[in-house]
XYZ file of N, CA, C and O in Angstrom:
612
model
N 19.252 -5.349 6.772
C 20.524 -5.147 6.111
C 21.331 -4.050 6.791
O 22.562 -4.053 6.805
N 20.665 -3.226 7.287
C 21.154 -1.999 7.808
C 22.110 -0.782 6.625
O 21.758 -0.432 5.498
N 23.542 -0.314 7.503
C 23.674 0.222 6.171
C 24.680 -0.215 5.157
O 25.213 -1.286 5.449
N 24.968 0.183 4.350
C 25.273 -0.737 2.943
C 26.267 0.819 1.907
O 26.978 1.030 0.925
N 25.727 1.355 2.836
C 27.898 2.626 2.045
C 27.504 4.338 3.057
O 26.797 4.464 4.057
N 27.905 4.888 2.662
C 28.117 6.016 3.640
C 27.467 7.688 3.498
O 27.755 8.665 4.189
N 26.528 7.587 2.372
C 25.357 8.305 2.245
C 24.094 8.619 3.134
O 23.749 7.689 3.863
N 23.347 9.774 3.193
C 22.213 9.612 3.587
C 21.590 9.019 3.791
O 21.205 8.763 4.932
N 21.057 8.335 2.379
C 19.757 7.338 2.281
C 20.456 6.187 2.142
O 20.004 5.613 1.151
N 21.607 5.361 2.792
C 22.158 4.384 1.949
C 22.300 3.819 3.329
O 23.427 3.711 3.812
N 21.085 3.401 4.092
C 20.625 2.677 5.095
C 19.022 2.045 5.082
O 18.230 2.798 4.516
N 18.602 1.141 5.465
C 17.306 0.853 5.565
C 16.578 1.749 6.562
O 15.405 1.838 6.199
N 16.809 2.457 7.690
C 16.448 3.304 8.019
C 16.087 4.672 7.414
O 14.959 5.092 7.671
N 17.033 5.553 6.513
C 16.405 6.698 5.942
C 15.761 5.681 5.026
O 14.737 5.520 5.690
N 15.636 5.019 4.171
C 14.911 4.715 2.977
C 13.745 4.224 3.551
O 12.867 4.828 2.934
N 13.202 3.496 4.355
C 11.836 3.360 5.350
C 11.041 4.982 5.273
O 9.917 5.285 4.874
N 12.396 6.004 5.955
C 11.459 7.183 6.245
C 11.239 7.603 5.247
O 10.312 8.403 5.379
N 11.639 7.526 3.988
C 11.032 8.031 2.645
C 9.430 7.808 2.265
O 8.513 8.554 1.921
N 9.591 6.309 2.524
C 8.245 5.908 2.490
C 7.099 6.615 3.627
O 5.920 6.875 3.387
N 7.704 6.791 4.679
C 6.561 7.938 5.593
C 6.404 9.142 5.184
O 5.316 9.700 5.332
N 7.622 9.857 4.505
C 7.187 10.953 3.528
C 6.570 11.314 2.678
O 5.978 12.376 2.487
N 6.700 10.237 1.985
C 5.295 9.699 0.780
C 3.976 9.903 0.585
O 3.145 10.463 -0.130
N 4.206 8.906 1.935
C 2.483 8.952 2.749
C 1.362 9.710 2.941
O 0.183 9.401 2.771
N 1.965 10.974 3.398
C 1.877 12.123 3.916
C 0.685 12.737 2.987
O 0.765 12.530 1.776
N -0.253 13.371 3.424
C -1.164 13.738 2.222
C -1.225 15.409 1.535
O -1.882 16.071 0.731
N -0.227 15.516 2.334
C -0.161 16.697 0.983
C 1.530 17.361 1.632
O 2.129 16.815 2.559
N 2.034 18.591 0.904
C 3.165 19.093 1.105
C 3.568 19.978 2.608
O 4.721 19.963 3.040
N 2.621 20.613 3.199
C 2.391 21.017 4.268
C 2.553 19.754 5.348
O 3.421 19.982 6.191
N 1.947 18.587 5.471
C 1.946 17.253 5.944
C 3.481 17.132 5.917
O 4.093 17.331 6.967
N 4.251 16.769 4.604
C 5.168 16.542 4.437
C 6.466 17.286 5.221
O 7.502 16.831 5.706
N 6.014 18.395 5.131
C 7.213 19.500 6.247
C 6.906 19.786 7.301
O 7.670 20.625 7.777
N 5.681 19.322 8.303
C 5.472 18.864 9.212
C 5.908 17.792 9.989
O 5.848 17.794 11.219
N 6.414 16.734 9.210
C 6.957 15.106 9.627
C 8.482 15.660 9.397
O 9.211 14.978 10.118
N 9.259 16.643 8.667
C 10.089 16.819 8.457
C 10.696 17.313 9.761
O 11.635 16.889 10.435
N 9.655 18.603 9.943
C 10.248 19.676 11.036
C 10.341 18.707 12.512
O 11.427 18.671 13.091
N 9.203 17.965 13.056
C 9.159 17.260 14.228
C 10.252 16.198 14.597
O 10.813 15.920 15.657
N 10.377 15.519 12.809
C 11.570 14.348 12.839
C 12.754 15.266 13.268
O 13.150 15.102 14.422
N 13.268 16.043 12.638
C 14.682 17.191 13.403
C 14.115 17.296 14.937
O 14.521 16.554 15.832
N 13.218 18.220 15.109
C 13.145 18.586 16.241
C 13.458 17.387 17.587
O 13.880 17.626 18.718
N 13.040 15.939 16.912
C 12.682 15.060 17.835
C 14.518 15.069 18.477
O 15.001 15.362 19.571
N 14.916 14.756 17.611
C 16.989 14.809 17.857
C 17.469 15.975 18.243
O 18.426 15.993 19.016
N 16.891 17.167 17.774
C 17.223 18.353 18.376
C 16.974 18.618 20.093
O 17.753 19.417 20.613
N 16.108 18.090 20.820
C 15.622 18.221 22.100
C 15.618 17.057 22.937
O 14.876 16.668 23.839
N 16.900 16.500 22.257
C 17.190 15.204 23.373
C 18.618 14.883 23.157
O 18.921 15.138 21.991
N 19.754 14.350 23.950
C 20.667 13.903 24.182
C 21.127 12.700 22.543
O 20.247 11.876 22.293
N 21.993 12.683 21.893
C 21.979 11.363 21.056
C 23.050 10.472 22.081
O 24.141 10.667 22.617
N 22.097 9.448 22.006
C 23.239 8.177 23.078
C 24.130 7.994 22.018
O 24.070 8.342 20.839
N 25.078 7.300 22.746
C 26.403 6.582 22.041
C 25.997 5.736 21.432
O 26.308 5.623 20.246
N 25.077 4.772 22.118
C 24.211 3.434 21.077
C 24.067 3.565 19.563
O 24.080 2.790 18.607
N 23.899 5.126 19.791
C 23.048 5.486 18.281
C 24.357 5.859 17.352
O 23.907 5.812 16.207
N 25.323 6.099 17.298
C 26.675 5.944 16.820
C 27.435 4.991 16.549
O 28.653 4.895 16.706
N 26.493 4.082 16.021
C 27.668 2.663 15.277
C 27.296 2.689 13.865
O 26.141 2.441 13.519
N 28.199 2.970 13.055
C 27.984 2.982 11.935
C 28.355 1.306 10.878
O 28.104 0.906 9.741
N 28.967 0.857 11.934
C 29.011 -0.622 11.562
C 28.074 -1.346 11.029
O 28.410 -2.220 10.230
N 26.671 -1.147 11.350
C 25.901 -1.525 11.436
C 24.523 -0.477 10.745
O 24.000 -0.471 9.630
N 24.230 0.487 12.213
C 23.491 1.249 11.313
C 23.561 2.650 12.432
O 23.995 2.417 13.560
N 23.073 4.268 12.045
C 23.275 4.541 13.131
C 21.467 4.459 14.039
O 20.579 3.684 13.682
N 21.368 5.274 14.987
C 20.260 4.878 15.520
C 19.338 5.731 14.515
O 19.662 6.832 14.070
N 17.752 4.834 14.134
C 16.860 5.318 13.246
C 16.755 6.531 13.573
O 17.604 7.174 12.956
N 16.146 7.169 14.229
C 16.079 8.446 14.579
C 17.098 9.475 14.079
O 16.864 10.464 13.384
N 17.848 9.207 14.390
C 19.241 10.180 13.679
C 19.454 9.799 12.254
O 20.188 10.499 11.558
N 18.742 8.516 11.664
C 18.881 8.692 9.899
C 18.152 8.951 9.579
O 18.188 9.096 8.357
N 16.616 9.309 10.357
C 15.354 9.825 10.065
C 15.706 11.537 9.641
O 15.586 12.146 8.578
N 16.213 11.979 11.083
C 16.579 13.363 10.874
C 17.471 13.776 9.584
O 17.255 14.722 8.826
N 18.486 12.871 9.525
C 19.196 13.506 8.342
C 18.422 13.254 7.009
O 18.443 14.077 6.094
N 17.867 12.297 6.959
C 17.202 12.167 5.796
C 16.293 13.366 5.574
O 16.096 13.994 4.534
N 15.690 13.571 7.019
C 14.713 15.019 6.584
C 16.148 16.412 6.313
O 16.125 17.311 5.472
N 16.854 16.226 6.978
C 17.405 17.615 5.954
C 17.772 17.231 4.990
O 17.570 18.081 4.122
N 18.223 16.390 4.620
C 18.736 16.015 2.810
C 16.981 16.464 1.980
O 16.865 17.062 0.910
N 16.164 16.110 2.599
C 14.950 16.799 1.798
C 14.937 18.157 1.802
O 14.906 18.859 0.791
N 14.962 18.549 2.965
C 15.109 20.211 3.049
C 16.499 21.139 2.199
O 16.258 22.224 1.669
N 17.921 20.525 2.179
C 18.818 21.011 1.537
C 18.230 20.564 -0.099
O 18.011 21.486 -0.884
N 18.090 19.697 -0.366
C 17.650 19.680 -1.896
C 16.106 20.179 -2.605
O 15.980 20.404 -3.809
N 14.946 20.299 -1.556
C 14.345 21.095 -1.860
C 14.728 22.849 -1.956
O 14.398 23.591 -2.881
N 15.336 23.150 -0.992
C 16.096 24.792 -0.807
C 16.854 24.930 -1.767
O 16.873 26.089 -2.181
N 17.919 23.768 -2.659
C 18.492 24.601 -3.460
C 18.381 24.039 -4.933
O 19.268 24.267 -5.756
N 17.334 23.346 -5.214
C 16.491 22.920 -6.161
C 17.605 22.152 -6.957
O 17.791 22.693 -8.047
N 18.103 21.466 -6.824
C 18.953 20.289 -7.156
C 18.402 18.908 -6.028
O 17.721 19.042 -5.012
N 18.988 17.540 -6.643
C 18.799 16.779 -6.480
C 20.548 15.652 -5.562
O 20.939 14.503 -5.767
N 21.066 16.743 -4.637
C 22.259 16.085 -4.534
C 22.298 14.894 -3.468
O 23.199 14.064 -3.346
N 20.918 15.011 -2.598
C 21.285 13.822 -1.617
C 20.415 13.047 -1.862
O 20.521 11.939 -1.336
N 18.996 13.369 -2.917
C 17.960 13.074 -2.743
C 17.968 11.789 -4.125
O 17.136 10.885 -4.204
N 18.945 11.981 -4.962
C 18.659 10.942 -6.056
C 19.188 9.880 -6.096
O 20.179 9.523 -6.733
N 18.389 9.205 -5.253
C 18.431 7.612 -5.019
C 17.209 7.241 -5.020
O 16.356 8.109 -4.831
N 16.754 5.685 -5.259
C 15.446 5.018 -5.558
C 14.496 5.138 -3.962
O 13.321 5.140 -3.596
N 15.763 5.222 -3.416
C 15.384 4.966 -1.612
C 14.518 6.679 -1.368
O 13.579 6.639 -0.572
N 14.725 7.624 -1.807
C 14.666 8.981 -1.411
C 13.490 9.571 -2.747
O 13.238 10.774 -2.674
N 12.819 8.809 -3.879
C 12.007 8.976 -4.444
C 10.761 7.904 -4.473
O 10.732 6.850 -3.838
N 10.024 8.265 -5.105
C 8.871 6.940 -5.245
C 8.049 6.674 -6.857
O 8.203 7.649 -7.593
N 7.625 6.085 -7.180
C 7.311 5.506 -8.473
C 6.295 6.357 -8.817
O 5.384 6.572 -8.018
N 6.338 7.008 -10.189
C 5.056 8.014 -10.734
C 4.025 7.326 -10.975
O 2.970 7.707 -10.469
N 4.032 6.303 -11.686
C 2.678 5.324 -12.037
C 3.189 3.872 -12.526
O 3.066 3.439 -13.671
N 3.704 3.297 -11.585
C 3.421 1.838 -12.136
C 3.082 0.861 -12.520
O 3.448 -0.312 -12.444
N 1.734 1.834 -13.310
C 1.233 0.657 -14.510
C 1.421 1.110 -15.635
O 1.131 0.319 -16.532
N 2.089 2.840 -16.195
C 2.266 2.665 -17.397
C 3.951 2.630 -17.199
O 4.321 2.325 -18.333
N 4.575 2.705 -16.775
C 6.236 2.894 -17.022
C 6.832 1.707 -16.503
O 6.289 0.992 -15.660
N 7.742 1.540 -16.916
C 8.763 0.043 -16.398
C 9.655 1.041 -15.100
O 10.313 2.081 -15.108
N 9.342 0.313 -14.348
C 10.711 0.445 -13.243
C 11.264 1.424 -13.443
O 10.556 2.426 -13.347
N 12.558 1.617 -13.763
C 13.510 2.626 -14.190
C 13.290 3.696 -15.079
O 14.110 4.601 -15.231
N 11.990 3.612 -15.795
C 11.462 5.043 -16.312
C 10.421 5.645 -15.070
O 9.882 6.746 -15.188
N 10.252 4.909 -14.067
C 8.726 5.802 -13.293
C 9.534 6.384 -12.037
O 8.702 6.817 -11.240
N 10.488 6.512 -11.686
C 10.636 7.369 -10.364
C 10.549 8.703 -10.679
O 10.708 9.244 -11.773
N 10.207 9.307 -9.315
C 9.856 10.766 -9.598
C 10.346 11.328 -8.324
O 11.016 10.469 -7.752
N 10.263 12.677 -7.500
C 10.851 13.145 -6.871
C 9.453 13.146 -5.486
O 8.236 13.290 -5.594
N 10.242 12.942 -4.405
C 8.976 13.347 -3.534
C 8.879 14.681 -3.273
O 9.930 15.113 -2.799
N 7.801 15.715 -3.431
C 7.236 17.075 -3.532
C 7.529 17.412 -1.692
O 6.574 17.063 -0.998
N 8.492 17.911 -1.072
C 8.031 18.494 -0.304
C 8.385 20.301 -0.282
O 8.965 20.800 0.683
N 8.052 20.920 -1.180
C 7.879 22.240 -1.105
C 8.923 23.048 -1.076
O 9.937 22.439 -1.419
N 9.110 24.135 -0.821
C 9.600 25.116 -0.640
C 10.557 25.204 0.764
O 10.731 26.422 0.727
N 11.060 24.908 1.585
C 11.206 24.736 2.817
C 11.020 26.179 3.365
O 11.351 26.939 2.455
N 10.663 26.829 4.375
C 10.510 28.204 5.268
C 11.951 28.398 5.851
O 12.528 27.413 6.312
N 12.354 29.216 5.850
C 13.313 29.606 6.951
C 13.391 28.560 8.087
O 14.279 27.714 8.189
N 12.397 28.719 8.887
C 12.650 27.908 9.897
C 13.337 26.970 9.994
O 14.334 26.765 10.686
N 12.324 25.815 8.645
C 12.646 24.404 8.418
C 14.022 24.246 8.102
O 14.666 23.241 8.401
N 14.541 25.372 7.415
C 16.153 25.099 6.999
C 16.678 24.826 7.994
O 17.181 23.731 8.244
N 16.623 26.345 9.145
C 17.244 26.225 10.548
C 16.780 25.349 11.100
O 17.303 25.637 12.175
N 16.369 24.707 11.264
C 15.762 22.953 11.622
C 16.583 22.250 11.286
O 17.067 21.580 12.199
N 17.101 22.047 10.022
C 17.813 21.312 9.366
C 19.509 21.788 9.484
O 20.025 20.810 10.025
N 20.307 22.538 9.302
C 21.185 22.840 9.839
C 21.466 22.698 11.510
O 22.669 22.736 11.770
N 20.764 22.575 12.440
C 21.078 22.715 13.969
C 20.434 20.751 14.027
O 19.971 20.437 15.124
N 20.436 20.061 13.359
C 19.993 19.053 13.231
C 21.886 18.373 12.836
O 22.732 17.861 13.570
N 21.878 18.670 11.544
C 23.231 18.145 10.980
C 24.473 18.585 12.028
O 25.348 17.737 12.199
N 24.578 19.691 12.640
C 25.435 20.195 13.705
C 25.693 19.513 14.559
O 26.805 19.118 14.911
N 24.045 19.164 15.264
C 24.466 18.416 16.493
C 24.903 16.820 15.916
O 25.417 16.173 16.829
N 24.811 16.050 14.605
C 24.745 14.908 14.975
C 26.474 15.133 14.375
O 27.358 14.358 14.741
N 26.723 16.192 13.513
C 28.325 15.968 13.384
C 29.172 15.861 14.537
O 30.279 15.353 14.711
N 28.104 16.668 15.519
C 29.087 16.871 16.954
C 29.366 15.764 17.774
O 30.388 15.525 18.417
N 27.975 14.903 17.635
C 28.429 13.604 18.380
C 29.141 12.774 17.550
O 30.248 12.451 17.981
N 28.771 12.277 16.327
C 30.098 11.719 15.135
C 31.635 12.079 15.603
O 32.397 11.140 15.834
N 31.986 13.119 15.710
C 33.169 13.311 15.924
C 33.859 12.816 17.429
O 34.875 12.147 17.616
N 32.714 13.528 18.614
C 33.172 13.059 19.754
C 32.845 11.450 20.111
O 32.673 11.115 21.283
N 32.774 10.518 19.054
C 32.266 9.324 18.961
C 33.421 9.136 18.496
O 33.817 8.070 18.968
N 34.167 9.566 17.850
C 35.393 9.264 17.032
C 34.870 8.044 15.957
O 35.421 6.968 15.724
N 33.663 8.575 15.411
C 33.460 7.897 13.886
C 33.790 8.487 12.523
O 33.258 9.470 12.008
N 34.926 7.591 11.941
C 35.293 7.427 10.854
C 34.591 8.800 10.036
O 33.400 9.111 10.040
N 35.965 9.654 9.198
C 35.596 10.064 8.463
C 34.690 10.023 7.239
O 34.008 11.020 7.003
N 34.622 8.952 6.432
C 33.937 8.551 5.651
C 33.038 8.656 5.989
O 32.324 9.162 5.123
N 32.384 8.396 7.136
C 30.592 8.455 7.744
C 30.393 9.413 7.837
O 29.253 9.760 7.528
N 31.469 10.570 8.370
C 31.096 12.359 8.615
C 31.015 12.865 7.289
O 30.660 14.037 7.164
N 31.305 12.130 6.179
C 31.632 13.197 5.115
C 30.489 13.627 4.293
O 30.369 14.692 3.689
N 29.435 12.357 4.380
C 28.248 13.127 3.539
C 27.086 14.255 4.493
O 26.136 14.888 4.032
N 27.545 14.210 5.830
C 26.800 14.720 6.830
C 27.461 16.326 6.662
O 26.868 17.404 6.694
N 29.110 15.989 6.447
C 29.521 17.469 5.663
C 28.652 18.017 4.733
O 28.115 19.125 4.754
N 28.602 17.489 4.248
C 28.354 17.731 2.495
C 26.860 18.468 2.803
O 26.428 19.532 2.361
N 26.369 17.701 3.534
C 24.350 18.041 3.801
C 24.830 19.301 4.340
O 24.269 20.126 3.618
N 25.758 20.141 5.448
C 25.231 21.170 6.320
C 26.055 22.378 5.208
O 25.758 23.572 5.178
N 27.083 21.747 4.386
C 27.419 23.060 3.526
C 26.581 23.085 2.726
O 26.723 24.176 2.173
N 25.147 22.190 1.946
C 24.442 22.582 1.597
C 23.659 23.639 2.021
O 23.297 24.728 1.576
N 23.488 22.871 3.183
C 22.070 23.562 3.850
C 22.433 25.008 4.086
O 21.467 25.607 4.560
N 23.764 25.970 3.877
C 24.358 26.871 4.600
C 24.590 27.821 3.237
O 24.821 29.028 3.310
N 24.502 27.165 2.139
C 24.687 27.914 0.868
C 24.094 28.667 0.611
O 22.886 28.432 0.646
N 24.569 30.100 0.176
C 23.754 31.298 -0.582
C 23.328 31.020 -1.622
O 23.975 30.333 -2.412
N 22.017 31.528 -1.907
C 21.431 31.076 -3.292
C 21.393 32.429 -3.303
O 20.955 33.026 -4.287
């Protein structure tokens, strides 16, 4: 399907990586797959390929943002990029129906670092967004993630 409106998780790509977050066997695990997924975009060039939002942008770069939308909403203990079905997973689906069992995926506390992980992550991909000359609407929730990530608590 690819993507389907102009959010974070509102691609089959971040909502896949949710499910690898999931996975993960404990919270340490979890901000480990976080920090490497940034880092992986942080220490390489983003092609132009990966800038069509028509479609979808390249996984990797909705991987990364998806990991800071975990990191900005774990850091400021709200739920602003993260509450979608795609960005949580089911508490027990054998006693709750559907729409009573989602729950939040636990990844911790984020460290300093991981934030700055996550901010120099959203930077660079606004930077190519723009010099891509893609549509505001696509930059705007990528706004939204780095003034999170940048907020005084």
């Amino acid at each position: 399907m690819g993507a389907w409106d102009h959010g974070i998780f509102d691609n089959d790509n971040a909502a896949d990586f949710s499910s690898y977050v999931e996975e993960c066997s404990d919270v340490q695990a979890r901000q480990d797959l976080l920090m490497a997924t940034m880092g992986a975009i942080i220490e390489r060039d983003i092609r132009d390929d990966e800038m069509t939002p028509d479609y979808e942008f390249g996984y990797e770069v909705e991987h990364a943002l998806a990991s800071a939308a975990y990191v900005a909403d774990a850091r400021n203990g709200r739920h602003d990029f993260t509450d979608t079905s795609y960005a949580m997973h089911l508490v027990d689906k054998d006693r709750f129906q559907e729409d009573d069992a989602w729950d939040y995926i636990d990844v911790g506390t984020p460290t300093p670092e991981l934030v700055e992980k996550a901010v120099q992550v959203v930077e660079k991909v606004l930077a190519k967004m723009e010099s891509a000359r893609i549509e505001p609407d696509w930059q705007e929730p990528s706004r939204k993630l780095l003034e999170a990530l940048k907020e005084k608590l």
